[in-house]
Amino acid sequence: MRRIRSQNPRMIDAGLLGKSEILKRLEADQIIRHGTWDRSQLKGAGYDVRMASDLLFITDPDGEPVKYAVGEHRIDPVILQPSSVALVSTKERFAFPSDIGAHVSVKWSWARKGVLVLTGGFVNPGFGFEWIGSRLEKSPDERLHFLIVNVGSEPQTLIPGITALASLQFATIVGESGNFPADSTQELISTKYAADAPNRALSLFPQLVEQNERLNRLSHRLERVEHGTAPLVTFGVYLLAVTFLGVLLNAGITFASDERVVKLSEEIPRTWPFALVAICAMGTVALIVKKILDVVIAALNAYSRSPRRSR
Ligand SMILES: O=c1ccn([C@H]2C[C@H](O)[C@@H](COP(=O)(O)OP(=O)(O)OP(=O)(O)O)O2)c(=O)[nH]1
């Protein structure tokens, strides 16, 4: 532990509390109340706080905000959907003495999955004490509260009473804090916060979810319209082609009924090689017309699906 000299010439121990010092304090019923801490949560120079199963603000699968008040316990795991926010309270209850404060930090194991704890950062000395008449007492239920958000693309499962979401590093306070006890946050969160408070505080994230859903709905509609127009275009082109052929046929019949053409036809040789050549010529013309129609249909379909038009 680093030793520094304060304004008071006395030597003072200052620095972060290591595991053994934290344990010593916890066993002396300091910092975290007896019965709410667990040795397994101790780290080399910190303590991982776990989420409680009550005083929990989450969003249910239908997108409705839900509040579990103090004493209303959630048994099932909490699924934190992408872009979803929640407000969680710690299972641990606190009573910080005047010489200890704590830094709140995110846990890498959660941050790398996209779950971020948007913390205030510091726990003041004297947090978890209150005046009862003229006596200073430990508050029975002072907890830390964290706003959390899933900025990743996968849903994340949080288990009430077990999942550790944040880490505390305890530091000794040099000099008088002069603010004992520190302000409580428990009453504000438990009585004044409505179910949708986290969603309103971090409204950017629920808005992202909404915009994403809107975008998905629009893309589906666009896809349906596109699938509907392709056969329609094909049908239209064939209709046009049939009309065109009808007009051609009509013109052909009129032309064939002409006296001069009748006379000319009598002069055409009626041999089988000539008939064969005539049939081949007509077949070639029909094939060319079909090819042209296919190209026109493909071009129209490509145009109706082009990204510039789907924007
Ligand atoms: O993530 C956090 C950080 C702090 N706290 C608690 C402990 C701390 O002692 C208290 C007040 O914290 P801070 O002093 O940062 O908040 P404030 O509400 O801005 O204080 P003030 O209005 O007195 O400046 O809130 C939490 O519950 N969660």
Coordinates of C-alpha atoms and ligand atoms in Angstrom, one line a residue:
M1 CA 0.0 0.0 0.0
R2 CA 1.4 3.4 -1.0
R3 CA 2.1 5.7 2.0
I4 CA 1.6 9.4 1.4
R5 CA 2.0 12.5 3.5
S6 CA -1.1 14.7 3.9
Q7 CA -1.3 18.3 5.1
N8 CA -1.3 16.7 8.5
P9 CA 2.3 15.6 9.1
R10 CA 0.9 12.1 10.3
M11 CA 1.6 9.3 7.8
I12 CA -1.6 7.9 6.3
D13 CA -2.3 4.6 4.5
A14 CA -3.9 5.4 1.2
G15 CA -4.7 3.5 -2.0
L16 CA -7.0 0.8 -3.3
L17 CA -8.0 -1.9 -0.8
G18 CA -6.6 -5.3 -1.6
K19 CA -8.6 -8.5 -1.2
S20 CA -7.4 -9.2 2.4
E21 CA -8.2 -5.6 3.5
I22 CA -11.7 -5.8 1.9
L23 CA -12.4 -9.1 3.5
K24 CA -11.3 -7.7 6.9
R25 CA -13.7 -4.8 6.5
L26 CA -16.6 -7.0 5.3
E27 CA -16.1 -9.4 8.3
A28 CA -16.2 -6.4 10.6
D29 CA -19.6 -5.5 9.0
Q30 CA -18.2 -2.5 7.1
I31 CA -18.9 -1.4 3.5
I32 CA -21.3 -4.3 2.6
R33 CA -24.0 -5.4 5.1
H34 CA -23.6 -8.9 6.6
G35 CA -25.7 -11.5 4.8
T36 CA -25.6 -9.7 1.5
W37 CA -22.0 -10.2 0.4
D38 CA -20.3 -13.4 -0.8
R39 CA -16.6 -14.3 -0.6
S40 CA -16.7 -15.7 -4.1
Q41 CA -17.3 -12.1 -5.4
L42 CA -14.0 -10.8 -4.1
K43 CA -11.3 -9.9 -6.6
G44 CA -7.6 -9.0 -6.1
A45 CA -8.5 -5.4 -5.4
G46 CA -12.2 -5.2 -5.8
Y47 CA -15.6 -6.8 -5.4
D48 CA -18.1 -7.8 -8.1
V49 CA -21.6 -6.7 -7.2
R50 CA -24.5 -8.9 -8.3
M51 CA -27.9 -7.9 -9.7
A52 CA -30.8 -8.3 -7.3
S53 CA -34.0 -10.1 -8.2
D54 CA -36.1 -7.2 -7.1
L55 CA -36.1 -3.4 -7.6
L56 CA -35.6 -4.2 -11.2
F57 CA -36.8 -2.3 -14.3
I58 CA -36.9 -4.3 -17.5
T59 CA -38.8 -4.6 -20.8
D60 CA -40.9 -7.7 -21.3
P61 CA -41.0 -9.6 -24.6
D62 CA -44.0 -7.5 -25.9
G63 CA -41.9 -4.4 -25.4
E64 CA -43.8 -3.3 -22.3
P65 CA -41.7 -1.8 -19.5
V66 CA -42.0 -3.7 -16.2
K67 CA -41.0 -2.7 -12.7
Y68 CA -40.3 -5.2 -9.9
A69 CA -40.6 -3.2 -6.7
V70 CA -38.7 -3.8 -3.5
G71 CA -39.7 -7.3 -2.4
E72 CA -41.2 -8.3 -5.7
H73 CA -38.8 -10.9 -6.9
R74 CA -38.2 -12.0 -10.5
I75 CA -37.4 -15.7 -10.6
D76 CA -36.8 -16.1 -14.4
P77 CA -33.7 -14.9 -16.2
V78 CA -33.8 -11.5 -17.8
I79 CA -33.3 -11.5 -21.5
L80 CA -31.7 -8.1 -22.5
Q81 CA -32.5 -7.7 -26.2
P82 CA -30.3 -5.7 -28.5
S83 CA -30.7 -1.9 -27.9
S84 CA -32.8 -2.7 -24.7
V85 CA -32.1 -0.8 -21.5
A86 CA -32.7 -1.8 -17.9
L87 CA -32.2 -0.5 -14.4
V88 CA -30.8 -3.0 -11.9
S89 CA -30.2 -2.8 -8.2
T90 CA -27.5 -4.7 -6.4
K91 CA -28.1 -7.7 -4.2
E92 CA -25.5 -6.2 -1.8
R93 CA -26.7 -3.6 0.8
F94 CA -24.1 -1.0 1.6
A95 CA -22.8 1.0 4.6
F96 CA -19.7 2.9 3.6
P97 CA -17.6 4.2 6.6
S98 CA -16.3 7.7 6.4
D99 CA -12.8 6.6 5.3
I100 CA -13.9 4.4 2.3
G101 CA -15.3 5.3 -1.1
A102 CA -15.5 3.1 -4.3
H103 CA -15.1 3.4 -8.0
V104 CA -17.7 1.6 -10.1
S105 CA -16.4 0.0 -13.2
V106 CA -17.8 -2.1 -16.0
K107 CA -16.9 -5.8 -16.3
W108 CA -14.9 -6.7 -19.4
S109 CA -16.8 -10.1 -19.6
W110 CA -20.0 -8.1 -20.2
A111 CA -18.6 -5.2 -22.1
R112 CA -17.2 -7.5 -24.7
K113 CA -20.7 -9.0 -25.3
G114 CA -22.1 -5.4 -25.7
V115 CA -23.7 -5.1 -22.2
L116 CA -22.6 -1.7 -20.9
V117 CA -23.2 -0.3 -17.4
L118 CA -23.7 3.4 -17.6
T119 CA -22.7 4.2 -14.1
G120 CA -22.2 7.4 -12.1
G121 CA -18.8 6.2 -11.3
F122 CA -18.3 6.8 -7.6
V123 CA -19.8 5.7 -4.3
N124 CA -19.4 8.3 -1.6
P125 CA -18.1 7.6 1.9
G126 CA -21.0 7.5 4.2
F127 CA -23.3 6.0 1.6
G128 CA -25.7 3.6 3.4
F129 CA -25.9 5.5 6.7
E130 CA -28.9 7.5 7.9
W131 CA -30.0 9.6 10.9
I132 CA -32.5 7.9 13.1
G133 CA -33.5 10.7 15.5
S134 CA -30.1 11.9 16.8
R135 CA -28.3 8.6 16.1
L136 CA -26.4 7.6 13.0
E137 CA -27.4 4.1 11.9
K138 CA -26.7 1.8 9.0
S139 CA -29.6 1.9 6.5
P140 CA -31.3 -1.5 6.2
D141 CA -31.6 -1.5 2.4
E142 CA -29.2 0.9 0.7
R143 CA -28.1 -0.5 -2.7
L144 CA -26.4 0.7 -5.8
H145 CA -28.4 1.1 -9.0
F146 CA -27.1 0.8 -12.5
L147 CA -28.6 1.7 -15.9
I148 CA -27.5 -0.9 -18.3
V149 CA -27.9 -1.3 -22.1
N150 CA -27.2 -4.0 -24.6
V151 CA -25.4 -2.3 -27.5
G152 CA -24.6 -5.7 -29.1
S153 CA -26.5 -7.6 -31.7
E154 CA -27.3 -10.7 -29.6
P155 CA -29.8 -11.0 -26.7
Q156 CA -28.0 -11.5 -23.4
T157 CA -29.2 -13.5 -20.4
L158 CA -28.9 -12.0 -16.9
I159 CA -29.7 -14.2 -13.9
P160 CA -31.2 -12.3 -11.0
G161 CA -29.3 -12.8 -7.8
I162 CA -26.3 -14.3 -9.6
T163 CA -25.1 -12.2 -12.5
A164 CA -22.3 -9.8 -11.6
L165 CA -22.6 -6.7 -13.8
A166 CA -20.2 -4.2 -12.2
S167 CA -17.1 -4.2 -10.2
L168 CA -16.2 -1.9 -7.2
Q169 CA -12.7 -0.8 -6.3
F170 CA -12.5 0.5 -2.8
A171 CA -10.2 3.5 -2.0
T172 CA -9.3 5.0 1.3
I173 CA -10.3 8.6 1.7
V174 CA -7.5 11.0 2.8
G175 CA -8.8 13.8 5.0
E176 CA -12.4 14.4 6.1
S177 CA -15.2 13.8 3.6
G178 CA -17.3 16.3 5.5
N179 CA -20.5 14.8 4.1
F180 CA -21.6 12.0 6.4
P181 CA -24.0 10.3 5.8
A182 CA -24.0 10.6 2.0
D183 CA -27.3 11.1 0.1
S184 CA -29.4 8.0 -0.3
T185 CA -30.6 6.9 -3.7
Q186 CA -32.8 4.0 -2.7
E187 CA -36.0 5.9 -1.9
L188 CA -35.8 7.9 -5.1
I189 CA -35.5 4.7 -7.2
S190 CA -38.0 2.6 -5.3
T191 CA -40.8 5.2 -5.0
K192 CA -40.4 7.9 -7.6
Y193 CA -39.2 5.8 -10.6
A194 CA -42.0 4.5 -12.9
A195 CA -41.6 1.3 -14.9
D196 CA -40.6 3.2 -18.1
A197 CA -38.0 5.5 -16.3
P198 CA -34.9 3.7 -17.8
N199 CA -36.5 3.8 -21.3
R200 CA -37.1 7.6 -20.9
A201 CA -33.7 8.2 -19.5
L202 CA -32.0 6.4 -22.4
S203 CA -34.7 7.0 -25.0
L204 CA -32.2 6.8 -27.9
F205 CA -32.1 3.0 -27.5
P206 CA -35.8 2.3 -27.5
Q207 CA -36.1 4.7 -30.5
L208 CA -33.4 2.7 -32.3
V209 CA -35.5 -0.5 -31.8
E210 CA -38.6 1.3 -33.1
Q211 CA -36.8 2.6 -36.1
N212 CA -35.4 -0.8 -36.9
E213 CA -38.8 -2.4 -36.7
R214 CA -40.3 0.3 -39.0
L215 CA -37.5 -0.3 -41.5
N216 CA -38.1 -4.1 -41.4
R217 CA -41.8 -3.5 -42.0
L218 CA -41.1 -1.2 -44.9
S219 CA -38.6 -3.6 -46.5
H220 CA -41.2 -6.4 -46.3
R221 CA -43.9 -4.3 -47.9
L222 CA -41.4 -3.2 -50.7
E223 CA -40.5 -6.8 -51.3
R224 CA -44.2 -7.8 -51.6
V225 CA -44.8 -4.9 -54.0
E226 CA -41.8 -5.9 -56.1
H227 CA -43.0 -9.6 -56.2
G228 CA -46.4 -8.4 -57.3
T229 CA -45.2 -6.1 -60.1
A230 CA -42.9 -8.6 -61.8
P231 CA -45.8 -11.0 -63.0
L232 CA -47.9 -7.9 -63.8
V233 CA -45.2 -6.5 -66.1
T234 CA -44.8 -9.9 -67.8
F235 CA -48.6 -10.2 -68.3
G236 CA -48.7 -6.6 -69.7
V237 CA -45.9 -7.3 -72.2
Y238 CA -47.6 -10.5 -73.4
L239 CA -51.0 -8.7 -73.7
L240 CA -49.2 -6.1 -75.8
A241 CA -47.6 -8.7 -77.9
V242 CA -50.9 -10.6 -78.5
T243 CA -52.6 -7.3 -79.5
F244 CA -49.8 -6.5 -81.8
L245 CA -50.0 -10.0 -83.4
G246 CA -53.8 -9.6 -83.7
V247 CA -53.3 -6.3 -85.6
L248 CA -50.7 -8.0 -87.8
L249 CA -53.0 -10.9 -88.5
N250 CA -55.8 -8.6 -89.4
A251 CA -53.5 -6.6 -91.7
G252 CA -52.3 -9.9 -93.2
I253 CA -55.9 -11.2 -93.9
T254 CA -56.8 -7.8 -95.5
F255 CA -53.7 -8.0 -97.5
A256 CA -54.3 -11.6 -98.5
S257 CA -57.9 -10.8 -99.7
D258 CA -56.6 -8.2 -102.0
E259 CA -57.2 -9.1 -105.7
R260 CA -53.6 -8.5 -106.7
V261 CA -52.3 -10.7 -103.9
V262 CA -54.7 -13.5 -104.9
K263 CA -53.5 -13.2 -108.4
L264 CA -49.9 -13.3 -107.2
S265 CA -50.5 -16.3 -105.0
E266 CA -51.8 -18.3 -108.1
E267 CA -48.3 -17.7 -109.6
I268 CA -46.4 -19.1 -106.5
P269 CA -45.2 -22.6 -107.1
R270 CA -47.0 -25.3 -105.1
T271 CA -44.1 -27.6 -104.6
W272 CA -43.0 -29.2 -101.3
P273 CA -39.5 -27.7 -101.2
F274 CA -41.0 -24.2 -101.5
A275 CA -43.5 -25.0 -98.7
L276 CA -40.6 -26.2 -96.5
V277 CA -38.6 -23.0 -97.1
A278 CA -41.7 -20.9 -96.3
I279 CA -42.3 -22.8 -93.0
C280 CA -38.7 -22.4 -92.0
A281 CA -38.8 -18.7 -92.7
M282 CA -42.0 -18.3 -90.6
G283 CA -40.4 -20.3 -87.7
T284 CA -37.3 -18.1 -87.8
V285 CA -39.4 -14.9 -87.6
A286 CA -41.4 -16.4 -84.7
L287 CA -38.2 -17.3 -82.8
I288 CA -36.8 -13.8 -83.4
V289 CA -40.0 -12.2 -82.1
K290 CA -39.9 -14.4 -79.0
K291 CA -36.3 -13.5 -78.3
I292 CA -37.1 -9.8 -78.6
L293 CA -40.0 -10.3 -76.2
D294 CA -37.8 -12.1 -73.6
V295 CA -35.2 -9.4 -73.7
V296 CA -37.9 -6.7 -73.2
I297 CA -39.4 -8.6 -70.2
A298 CA -36.0 -9.1 -68.6
A299 CA -35.1 -5.4 -69.0
L300 CA -38.4 -4.3 -67.5
N301 CA -38.0 -6.7 -64.5
A302 CA -34.5 -5.5 -63.9
Y303 CA -35.6 -1.9 -64.0
S304 CA -38.5 -2.5 -61.6
R305 CA -36.0 -4.1 -59.1
S306 CA -33.2 -1.6 -59.5
P307 CA -31.9 -0.2 -56.1
R308 CA -32.6 3.4 -57.3
R309 CA -36.3 2.6 -57.5
S310 CA -36.5 0.7 -54.2
R311 CA -35.2 3.7 -52.2
Ligands
LIG1 O1 -23.5 3.9 -10.7 C1 -23.8 4.4 -9.6 C2 -23.0 5.3 -9.0 C3 -23.3 5.8 -7.8 N1 -24.4 5.3 -7.1 C4 -24.8 5.8 -5.8 C5 -23.7 5.9 -4.8 C6 -23.3 7.3 -4.7 O2 -22.9 7.7 -3.4 C7 -24.7 8.0 -5.0 C8 -24.5 9.4 -5.5 O3 -23.6 9.3 -6.6 P1 -23.1 10.7 -7.2 O4 -22.5 11.5 -6.1 O5 -22.2 10.3 -8.4 O6 -24.4 11.2 -7.8 P2 -25.3 12.5 -7.8 O7 -26.7 12.0 -7.6 O8 -25.0 13.2 -9.0 O9 -24.9 13.3 -6.5 P3 -25.1 14.9 -6.2 O10 -26.4 15.2 -6.8 O11 -25.1 14.9 -4.7 O12 -24.0 15.6 -6.8 O13 -25.3 7.1 -6.0 C9 -25.2 4.4 -7.7 O14 -26.2 3.9 -7.2 N2 -24.9 3.9 -9.0

